[in-house]
XYZ file of C-alpha atoms in Angstrom:
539
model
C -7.065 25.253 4.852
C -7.646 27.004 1.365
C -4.877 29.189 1.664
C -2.433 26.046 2.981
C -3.109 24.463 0.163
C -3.042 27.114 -2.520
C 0.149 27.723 -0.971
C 1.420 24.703 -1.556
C 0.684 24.354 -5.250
C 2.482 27.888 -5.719
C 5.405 26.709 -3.828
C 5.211 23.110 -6.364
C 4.773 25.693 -9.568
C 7.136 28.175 -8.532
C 9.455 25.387 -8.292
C 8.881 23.718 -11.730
C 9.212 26.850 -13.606
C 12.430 27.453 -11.549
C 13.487 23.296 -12.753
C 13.064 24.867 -16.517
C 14.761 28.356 -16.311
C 18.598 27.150 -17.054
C 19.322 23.322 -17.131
C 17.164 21.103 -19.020
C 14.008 20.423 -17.018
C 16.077 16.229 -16.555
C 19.043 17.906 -15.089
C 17.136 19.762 -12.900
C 14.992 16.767 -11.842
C 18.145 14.664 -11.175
C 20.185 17.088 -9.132
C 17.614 17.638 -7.308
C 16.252 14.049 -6.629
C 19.282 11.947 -6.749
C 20.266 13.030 -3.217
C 17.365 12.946 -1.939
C 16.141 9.236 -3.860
C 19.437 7.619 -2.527
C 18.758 8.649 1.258
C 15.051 7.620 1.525
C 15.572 4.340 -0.661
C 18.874 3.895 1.603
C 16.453 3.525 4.802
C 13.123 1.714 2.911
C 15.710 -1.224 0.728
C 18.246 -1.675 3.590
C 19.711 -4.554 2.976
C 20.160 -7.474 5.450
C 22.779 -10.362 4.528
C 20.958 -13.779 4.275
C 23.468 -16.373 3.204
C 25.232 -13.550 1.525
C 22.763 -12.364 -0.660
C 21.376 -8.692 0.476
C 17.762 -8.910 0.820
C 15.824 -5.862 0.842
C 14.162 -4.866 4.753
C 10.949 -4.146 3.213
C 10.823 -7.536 1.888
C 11.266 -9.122 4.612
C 8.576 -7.505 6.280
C 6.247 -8.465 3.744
C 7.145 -11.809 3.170
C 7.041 -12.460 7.231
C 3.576 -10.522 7.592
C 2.324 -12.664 4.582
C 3.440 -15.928 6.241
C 1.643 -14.932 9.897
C -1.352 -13.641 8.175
C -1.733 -17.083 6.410
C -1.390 -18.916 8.969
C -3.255 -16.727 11.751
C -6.224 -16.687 9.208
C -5.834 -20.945 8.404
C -5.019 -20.480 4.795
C -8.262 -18.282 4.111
C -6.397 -17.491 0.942
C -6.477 -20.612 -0.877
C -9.265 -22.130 1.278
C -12.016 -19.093 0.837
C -10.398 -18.402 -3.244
C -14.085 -19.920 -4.328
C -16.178 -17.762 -2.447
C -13.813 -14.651 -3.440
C -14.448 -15.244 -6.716
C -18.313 -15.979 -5.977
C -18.450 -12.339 -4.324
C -16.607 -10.866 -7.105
C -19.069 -11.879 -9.321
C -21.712 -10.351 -6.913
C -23.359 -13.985 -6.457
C -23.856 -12.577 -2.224
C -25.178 -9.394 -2.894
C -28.398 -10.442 -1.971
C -27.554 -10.729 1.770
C -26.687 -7.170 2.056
C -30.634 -6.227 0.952
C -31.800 -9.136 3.683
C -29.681 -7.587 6.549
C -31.292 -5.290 8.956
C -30.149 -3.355 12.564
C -32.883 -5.716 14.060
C -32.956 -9.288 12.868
C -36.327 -10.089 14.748
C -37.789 -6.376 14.045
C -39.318 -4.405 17.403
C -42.395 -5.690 19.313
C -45.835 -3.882 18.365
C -47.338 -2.155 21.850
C -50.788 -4.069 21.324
C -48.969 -7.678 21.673
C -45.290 -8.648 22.473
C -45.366 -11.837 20.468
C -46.256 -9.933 17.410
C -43.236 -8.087 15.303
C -43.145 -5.113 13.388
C -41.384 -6.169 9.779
C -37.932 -4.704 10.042
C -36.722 -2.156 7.012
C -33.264 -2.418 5.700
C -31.319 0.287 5.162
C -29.697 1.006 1.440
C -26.095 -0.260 1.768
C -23.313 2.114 1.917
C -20.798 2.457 -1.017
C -19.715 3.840 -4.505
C -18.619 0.486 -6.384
C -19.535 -2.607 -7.164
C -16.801 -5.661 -5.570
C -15.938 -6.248 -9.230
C -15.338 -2.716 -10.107
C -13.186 -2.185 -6.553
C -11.307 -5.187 -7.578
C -10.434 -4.110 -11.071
C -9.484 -0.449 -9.711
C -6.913 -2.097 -7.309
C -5.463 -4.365 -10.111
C -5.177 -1.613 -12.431
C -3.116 0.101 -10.009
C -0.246 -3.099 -9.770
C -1.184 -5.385 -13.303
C 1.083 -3.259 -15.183
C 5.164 -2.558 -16.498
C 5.753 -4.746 -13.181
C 4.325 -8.040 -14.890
C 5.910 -7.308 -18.413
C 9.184 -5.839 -17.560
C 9.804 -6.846 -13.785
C 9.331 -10.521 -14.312
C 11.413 -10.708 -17.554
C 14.513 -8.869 -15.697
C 13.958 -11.419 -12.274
C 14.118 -14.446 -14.541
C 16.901 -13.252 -16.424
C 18.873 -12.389 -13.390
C 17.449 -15.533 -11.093
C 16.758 -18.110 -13.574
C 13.981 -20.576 -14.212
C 13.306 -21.367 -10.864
C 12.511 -17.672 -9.625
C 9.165 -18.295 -11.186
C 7.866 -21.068 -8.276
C 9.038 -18.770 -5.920
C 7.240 -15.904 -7.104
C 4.104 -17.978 -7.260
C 4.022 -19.069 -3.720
C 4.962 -15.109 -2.385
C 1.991 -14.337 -4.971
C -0.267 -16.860 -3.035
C 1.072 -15.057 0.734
C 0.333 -12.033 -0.871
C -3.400 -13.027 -1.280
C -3.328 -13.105 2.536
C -2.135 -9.424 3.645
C -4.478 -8.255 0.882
C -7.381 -9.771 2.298
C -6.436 -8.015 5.790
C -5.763 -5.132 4.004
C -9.245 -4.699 2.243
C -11.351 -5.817 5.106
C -9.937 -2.992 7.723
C -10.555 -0.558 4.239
C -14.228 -1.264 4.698
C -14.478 -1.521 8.476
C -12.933 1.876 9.500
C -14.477 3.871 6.149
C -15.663 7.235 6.520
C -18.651 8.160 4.904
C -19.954 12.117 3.962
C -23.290 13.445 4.160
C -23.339 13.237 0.042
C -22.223 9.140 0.102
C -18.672 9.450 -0.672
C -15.968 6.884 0.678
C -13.172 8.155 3.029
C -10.825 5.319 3.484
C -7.820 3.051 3.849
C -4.817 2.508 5.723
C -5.241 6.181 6.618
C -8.451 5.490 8.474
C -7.827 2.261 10.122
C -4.316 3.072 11.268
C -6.034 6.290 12.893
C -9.100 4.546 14.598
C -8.048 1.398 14.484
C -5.554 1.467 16.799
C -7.553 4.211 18.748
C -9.599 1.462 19.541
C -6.538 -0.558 21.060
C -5.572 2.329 23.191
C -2.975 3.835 20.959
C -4.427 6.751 19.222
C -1.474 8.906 19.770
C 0.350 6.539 17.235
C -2.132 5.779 15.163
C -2.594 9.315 14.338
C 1.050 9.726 13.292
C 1.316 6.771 11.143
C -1.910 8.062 9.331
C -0.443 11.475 8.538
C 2.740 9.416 7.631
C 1.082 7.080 5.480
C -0.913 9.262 3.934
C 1.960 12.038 2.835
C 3.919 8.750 1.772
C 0.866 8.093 -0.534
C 0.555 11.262 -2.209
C 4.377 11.566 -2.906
C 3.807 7.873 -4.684
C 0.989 8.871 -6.615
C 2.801 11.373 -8.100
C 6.019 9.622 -9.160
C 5.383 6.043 -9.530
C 1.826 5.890 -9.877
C 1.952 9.215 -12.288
C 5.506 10.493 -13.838
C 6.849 6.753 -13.836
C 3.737 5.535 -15.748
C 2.948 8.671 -17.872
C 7.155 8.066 -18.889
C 6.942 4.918 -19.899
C 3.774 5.064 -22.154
C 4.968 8.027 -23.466
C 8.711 6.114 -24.284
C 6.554 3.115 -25.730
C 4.510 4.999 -27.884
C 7.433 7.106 -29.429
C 9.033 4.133 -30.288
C 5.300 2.586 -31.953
C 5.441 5.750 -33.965
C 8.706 6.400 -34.601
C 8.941 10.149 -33.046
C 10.910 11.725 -30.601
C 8.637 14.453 -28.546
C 6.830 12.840 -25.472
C 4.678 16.153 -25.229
C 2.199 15.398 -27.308
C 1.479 11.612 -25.956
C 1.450 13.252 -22.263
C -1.093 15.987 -23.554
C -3.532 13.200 -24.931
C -2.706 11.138 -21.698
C -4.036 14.271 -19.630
C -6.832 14.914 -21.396
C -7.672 10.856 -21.108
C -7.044 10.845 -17.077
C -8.381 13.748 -16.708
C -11.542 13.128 -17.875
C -11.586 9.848 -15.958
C -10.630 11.076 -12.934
C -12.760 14.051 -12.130
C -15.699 11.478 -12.165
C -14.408 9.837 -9.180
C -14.217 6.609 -8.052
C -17.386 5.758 -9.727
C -16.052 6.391 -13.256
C -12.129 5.317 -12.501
C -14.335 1.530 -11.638
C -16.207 1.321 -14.859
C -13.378 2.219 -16.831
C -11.229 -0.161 -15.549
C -13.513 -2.734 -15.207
C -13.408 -2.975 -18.969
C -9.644 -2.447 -19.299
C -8.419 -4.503 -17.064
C -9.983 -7.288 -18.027
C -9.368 -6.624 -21.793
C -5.974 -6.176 -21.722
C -5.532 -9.433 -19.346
C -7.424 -11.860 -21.547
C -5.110 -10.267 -24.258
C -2.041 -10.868 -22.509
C -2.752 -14.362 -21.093
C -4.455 -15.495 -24.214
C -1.350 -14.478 -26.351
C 1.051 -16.158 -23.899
C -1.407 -19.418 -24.069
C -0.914 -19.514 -27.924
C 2.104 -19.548 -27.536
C 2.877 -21.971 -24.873
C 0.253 -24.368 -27.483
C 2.589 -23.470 -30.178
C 6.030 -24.567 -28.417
C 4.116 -27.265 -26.471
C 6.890 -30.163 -27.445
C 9.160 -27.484 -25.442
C 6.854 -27.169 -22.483
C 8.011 -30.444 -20.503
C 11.838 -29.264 -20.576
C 10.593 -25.380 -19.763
C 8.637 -26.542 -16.744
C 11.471 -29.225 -15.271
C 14.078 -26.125 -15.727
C 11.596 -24.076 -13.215
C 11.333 -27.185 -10.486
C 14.491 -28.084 -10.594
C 16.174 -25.016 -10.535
C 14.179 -23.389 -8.000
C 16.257 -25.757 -5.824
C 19.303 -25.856 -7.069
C 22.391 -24.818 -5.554
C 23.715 -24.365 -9.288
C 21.152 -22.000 -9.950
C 22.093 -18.503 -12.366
C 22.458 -16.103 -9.361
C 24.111 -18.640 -6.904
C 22.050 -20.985 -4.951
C 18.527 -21.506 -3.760
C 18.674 -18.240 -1.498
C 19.128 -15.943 -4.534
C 16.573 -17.296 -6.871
C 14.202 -17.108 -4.108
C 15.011 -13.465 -3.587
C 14.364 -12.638 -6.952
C 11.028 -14.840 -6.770
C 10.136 -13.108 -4.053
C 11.022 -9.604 -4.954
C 8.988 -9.516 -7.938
C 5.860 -11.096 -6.678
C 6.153 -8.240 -3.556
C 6.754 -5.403 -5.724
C 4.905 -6.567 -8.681
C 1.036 -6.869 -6.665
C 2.042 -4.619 -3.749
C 0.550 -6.319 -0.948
C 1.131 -5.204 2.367
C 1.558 -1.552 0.627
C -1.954 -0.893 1.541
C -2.852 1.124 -1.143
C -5.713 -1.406 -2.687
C -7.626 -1.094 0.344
C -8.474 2.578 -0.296
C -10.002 1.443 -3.639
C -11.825 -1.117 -1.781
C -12.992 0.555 0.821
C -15.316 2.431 -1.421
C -17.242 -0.514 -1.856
C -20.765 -1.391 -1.029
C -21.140 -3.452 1.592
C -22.114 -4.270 5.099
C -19.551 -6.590 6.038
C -15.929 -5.891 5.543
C -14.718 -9.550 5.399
C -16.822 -9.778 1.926
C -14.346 -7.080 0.297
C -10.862 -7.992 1.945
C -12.145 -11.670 0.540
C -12.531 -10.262 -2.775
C -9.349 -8.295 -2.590
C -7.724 -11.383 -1.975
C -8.141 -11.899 -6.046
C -5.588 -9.366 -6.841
C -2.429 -10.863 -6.101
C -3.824 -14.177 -7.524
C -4.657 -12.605 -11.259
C -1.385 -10.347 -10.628
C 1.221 -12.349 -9.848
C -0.052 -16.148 -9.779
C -1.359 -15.576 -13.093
C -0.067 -12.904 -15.116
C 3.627 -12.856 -13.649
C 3.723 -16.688 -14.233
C 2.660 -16.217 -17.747
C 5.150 -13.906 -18.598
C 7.679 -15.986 -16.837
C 6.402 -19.402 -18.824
C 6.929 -17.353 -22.314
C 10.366 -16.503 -21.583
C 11.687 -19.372 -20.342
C 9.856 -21.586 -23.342
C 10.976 -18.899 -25.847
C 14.359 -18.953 -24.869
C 15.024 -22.723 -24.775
C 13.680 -22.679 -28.411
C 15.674 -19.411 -29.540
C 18.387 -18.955 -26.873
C 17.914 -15.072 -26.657
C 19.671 -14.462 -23.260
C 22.215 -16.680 -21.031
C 20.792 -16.533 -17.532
C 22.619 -14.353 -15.146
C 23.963 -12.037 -17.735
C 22.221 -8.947 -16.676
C 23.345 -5.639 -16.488
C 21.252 -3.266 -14.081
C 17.658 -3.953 -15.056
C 19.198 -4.867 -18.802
C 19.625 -8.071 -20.312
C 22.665 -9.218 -22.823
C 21.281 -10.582 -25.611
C 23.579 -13.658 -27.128
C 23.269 -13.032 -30.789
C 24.096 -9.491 -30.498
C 25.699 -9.031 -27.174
C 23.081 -5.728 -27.142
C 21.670 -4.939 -23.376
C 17.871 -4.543 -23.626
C 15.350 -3.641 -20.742
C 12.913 -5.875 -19.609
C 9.952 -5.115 -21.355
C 12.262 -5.287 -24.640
C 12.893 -8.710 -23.281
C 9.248 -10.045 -22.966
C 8.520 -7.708 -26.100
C 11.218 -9.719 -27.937
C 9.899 -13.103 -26.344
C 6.293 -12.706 -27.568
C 7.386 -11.349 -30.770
C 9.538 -13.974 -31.816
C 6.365 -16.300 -31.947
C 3.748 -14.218 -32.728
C 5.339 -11.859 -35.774
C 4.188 -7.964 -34.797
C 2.530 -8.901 -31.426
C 5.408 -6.006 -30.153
C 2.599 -3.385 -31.421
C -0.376 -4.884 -29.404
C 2.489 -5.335 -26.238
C 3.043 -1.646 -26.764
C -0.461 -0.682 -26.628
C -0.760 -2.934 -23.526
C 1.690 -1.301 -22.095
C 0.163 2.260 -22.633
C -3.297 1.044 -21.127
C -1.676 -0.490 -18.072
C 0.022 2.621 -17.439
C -3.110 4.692 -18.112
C -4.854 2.699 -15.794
C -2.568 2.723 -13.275
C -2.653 6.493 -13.342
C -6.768 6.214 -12.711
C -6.377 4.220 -9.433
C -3.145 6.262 -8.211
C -5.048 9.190 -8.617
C -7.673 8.382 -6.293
C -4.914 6.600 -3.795
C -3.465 10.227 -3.792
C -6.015 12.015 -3.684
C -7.436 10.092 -0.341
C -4.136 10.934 0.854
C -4.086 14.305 -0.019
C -8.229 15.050 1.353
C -6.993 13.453 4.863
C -4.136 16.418 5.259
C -5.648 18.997 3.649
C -9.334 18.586 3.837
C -12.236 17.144 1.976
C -13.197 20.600 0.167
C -14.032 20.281 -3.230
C -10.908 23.316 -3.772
C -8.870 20.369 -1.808
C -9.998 17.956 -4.589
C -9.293 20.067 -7.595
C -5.898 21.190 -6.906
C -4.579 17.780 -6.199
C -6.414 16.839 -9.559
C -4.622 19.786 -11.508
C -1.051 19.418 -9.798
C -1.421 15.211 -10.469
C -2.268 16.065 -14.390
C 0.289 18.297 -14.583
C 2.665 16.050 -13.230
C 1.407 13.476 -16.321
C 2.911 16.226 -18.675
C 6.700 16.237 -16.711
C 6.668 12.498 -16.549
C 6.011 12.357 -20.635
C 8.754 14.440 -21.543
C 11.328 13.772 -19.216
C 13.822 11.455 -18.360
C 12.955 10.533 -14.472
C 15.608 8.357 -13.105
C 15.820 9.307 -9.334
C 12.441 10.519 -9.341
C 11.140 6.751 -10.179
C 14.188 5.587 -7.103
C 12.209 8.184 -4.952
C 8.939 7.146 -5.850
C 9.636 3.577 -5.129
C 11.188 4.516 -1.981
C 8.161 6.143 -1.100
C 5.776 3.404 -2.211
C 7.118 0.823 -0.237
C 7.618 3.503 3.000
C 3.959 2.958 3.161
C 4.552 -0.582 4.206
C 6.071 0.155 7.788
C 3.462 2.216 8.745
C 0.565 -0.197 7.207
C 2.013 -3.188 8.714
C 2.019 -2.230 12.026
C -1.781 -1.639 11.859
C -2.150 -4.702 9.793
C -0.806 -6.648 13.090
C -2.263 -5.256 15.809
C -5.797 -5.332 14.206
C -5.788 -8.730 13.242
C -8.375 -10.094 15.481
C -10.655 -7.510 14.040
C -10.131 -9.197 10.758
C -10.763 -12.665 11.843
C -13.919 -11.579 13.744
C -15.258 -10.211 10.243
C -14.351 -13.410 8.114
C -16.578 -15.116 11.168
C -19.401 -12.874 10.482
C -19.115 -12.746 6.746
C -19.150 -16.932 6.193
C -22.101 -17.364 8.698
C -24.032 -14.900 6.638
C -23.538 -16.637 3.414
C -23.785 -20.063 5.540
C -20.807 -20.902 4.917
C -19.592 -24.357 5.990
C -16.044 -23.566 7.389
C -18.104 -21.146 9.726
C -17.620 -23.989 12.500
C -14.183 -24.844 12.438
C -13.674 -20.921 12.711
């Protein structure tokens, strides 16, 4: 297994170095990816005609598995939201000390009627359901929020933004699926550490319904589609755009340097484990957030006269056939797109973070989980959306529709910006300088999405190769080295292939998401009677 893998990373040097002999290490990248990036994202975004507009395959199949886990589950998103946050905050904890193998203990020998007292055991796990929670948002609260949703409004309109809150409220649904089969079908080592995710349950799970043979393949898919991710979009993609940010804070043109603090930062995170990754993000998650919503809340106050006419544009145009991109069916694509891509549920990858939880009932987690594409995209997104749309009544910055790519024309100078520009330029214009704090925003996001793809890979990576610590270090080394090539390049088809490889991971995790179902429901059963909950009945 050593030399496999040490292999491997010769084979992934060996190549670099040959990337940097003669072209530039960006022409090397893109000849080599370009191919490749438009033949995988040619099979994952298929499009499929829908009243003319191509929709994306992928988002179909999460929109549709969103929709049946909703209603299979009786709207356990919105209707259990309370107790997820309750359980977030760790207000159950206490049942998982007052649970035992034996309720009623064993009988003494002397007298049958007379019970030993029972001993709990400790509870399994590495995190607390806050820290799990903030490890899986730090992974999708990110560029996605800042950029994605200023380029979908742009190119959709108003309206996109009611669609992309009620895909963010399906979303809550797969995730909760997602994190309770993380924690049911967890492996645990003799030293305490978490094995788990869609890895796991695709494997045993559907062993248990008679179809290990394919469970077993889409595990060793899943889990090669994970690594490749964690690499591009959750590491070269991230580690590029932080780098691009803070050259333009600073007013420099090397990336090295940024990437060579950024590896020193995740690397120091990161070979701490889960257990570090959750209490650093557990403080940046939530500080950037409260940042980010706050500002957007000021200025919503500020431009409150405007807010009436912002929030009739997004009703009424989320249903109008007049709308920028041409009728109700392409504003709700665009709604829909970036709610799916923005919180990544039905990706699976959240449920390794939450797997590593500790707790003896998986419902309690996938509940919790639930929470992510609430804050994500129900939150955050709409925030981002509200700003924009307020901002540009008042200022008229952009004409909707007039989008080039992922650019946007501006109307004053008829110069095409990129998303994050766009919301940059939207916050800024009210707030003077606030394009500073967006910037270092920006560069924390993508830090923190680095922590949590680094231990989404790295599960990957120990189910293929191994759970060695060798294993563990060289995916460590080759994942901060890859921090380095994402700073100073210039990665277009290696982001189109990462994202291509991201949302791969949804074929083979929705399949298992389907078929083990029932298993879910059976845990939400188990969880609410423990807490006494009082939908238990109607369950």
């Amino acid at each position: 297994m050593i030399k496999r893998v040490s292999l491997f990373v010769i084979l992934v040097m060996q190549s670099i170095a040959a990337l940097a002999s003669s072209q530039s290490i960006d022409e090397k990248i893109e000849s080599f990816f370009g191919p490749v990036a438009e033949a995988v994202g040619g099979v994952v975004f298929f499009p499929i005609l829908i009243s003319g507009k191509k929709v994306p395959i992928v988002l179909i199949i999460l929109l549709l598995g969103a929709l049946f886990f909703t209603l299979y589950n009786k709207f356990a998103n919105v209707r259990l939201l309370k107790v997820a946050i309750k359980a977030a905050k760790g207000d159950y904890d206490d049942i998982d000390l007052r649970q035992v193998s034996q309720v009623e203990g064993d009988a003494t020998s002397n007298d049958e009627n007379i019970f030993e007292s029972p001993r709990a055991e400790p509870v399994v796990g590495e995190v607390t359901h806050f820290q799990a929670l903030t490890a899986a948002l730090s992974a999708t609260v990110g560029l996605g929020n800042i950029a994605g949703v200023a380029v979908a409004i742009a190119l959709g309109g108003p309206g996109a933004t009611i669609w992309m809150i009620l895909a963010g409220f399906l979303g809550m649904s797969t995730k909760l699926v997602e994190g309770t089969l993380g924690v049911k079908y967890r492996e645990v080592d003799e030293n305490g550490k978490i094995y788990g995710g869609p890895m796991y349950y695709l494997k045993k799970g559907l062993a248990d319904k008679n179809l290990g043979g394919l469970g077993k393949f889409l595990a060793v898919f899943y889990a090669i589609m994970v690594v490749g991710g964690s690499f591009g979009g959750g590491n070269m993609f991230q580690a590029n755009q932080a780098a691009a940010q803070a050259k333009q804070l600073f007013n420099v043109d090397s990336g090295w340097f940024f990437g060579v603090v950024m590896m020193i930062l995740v690397g120091f995170v990161i070979i701490g484990g889960i257990k570090r990754i959750g209490k650093v993000t557990e403080k940046i998650v939530p500080f950037m957030g409260i940042i980010y919503v706050g500002a957007g809340f000021v200025i919503l106050m500020m431009n409150i006269s405007i807010l009436p006419e912002a929030l009739s544009k997004i009703f009424v145009e989320a249903f109008s056939p007049q709308a920028a991109l041409g009728g109700v069916v392409g504003v709700m694509i665009q709604g829909f797109k970036r709610a799916a891509f923005s919180n990544e549920a039905g990706v699976g990858s959240a449920s390794i973070a939450h797997a590593a939880v500790k707790t003896r009932f998986p419902a309690s987690e996938g509940i919790v989980a639930s929470i992510g594409p609430f804050v994500d995209t129900v939150v955050i997104c709409t925030m981002s959306a509200l700003v924009i749309v307020v901002v540009n009544i008042k200022e008229n910055l952009f004409s909707y529709g007039d989008v080039k790519g992922s650019t946007v024309v501006l109307n004053k100078t008829g110069e095409s910006i990129g998303g994050v520009d766009l919301t940059s330029l939207a916050f800024e214009t009210a707030i003077p300088y606030f394009s500073y704090i967006l910037t270092i925003a920006v560069i924390l996001f993508a830090i923190s999405t680095m922590l949590s793809w680094s231990y989404y890979g790295l599960q990957g990576w120990k189910y293929l190769f191994g759970k060695g610590k060798i294993t563990d270090l060289t995916y460590k080394v080759i994942f901060l080295f890859m921090i380095l090539v994402g700073a100073s390049s210039s990665l277009n088809s290696v982001v189109d292939f990462s994202d291509a490889m991201i949302f791969a991971m949804v074929f083979p995790n929705m399949i298992g998401l389907f078929i083990l179902a029932p298993k879910v429901k059976d845990e939400i059963v188990k969880y609410l009677k423990a807490i006494g909950h009082s939908s238990v009945k109607s369950e």
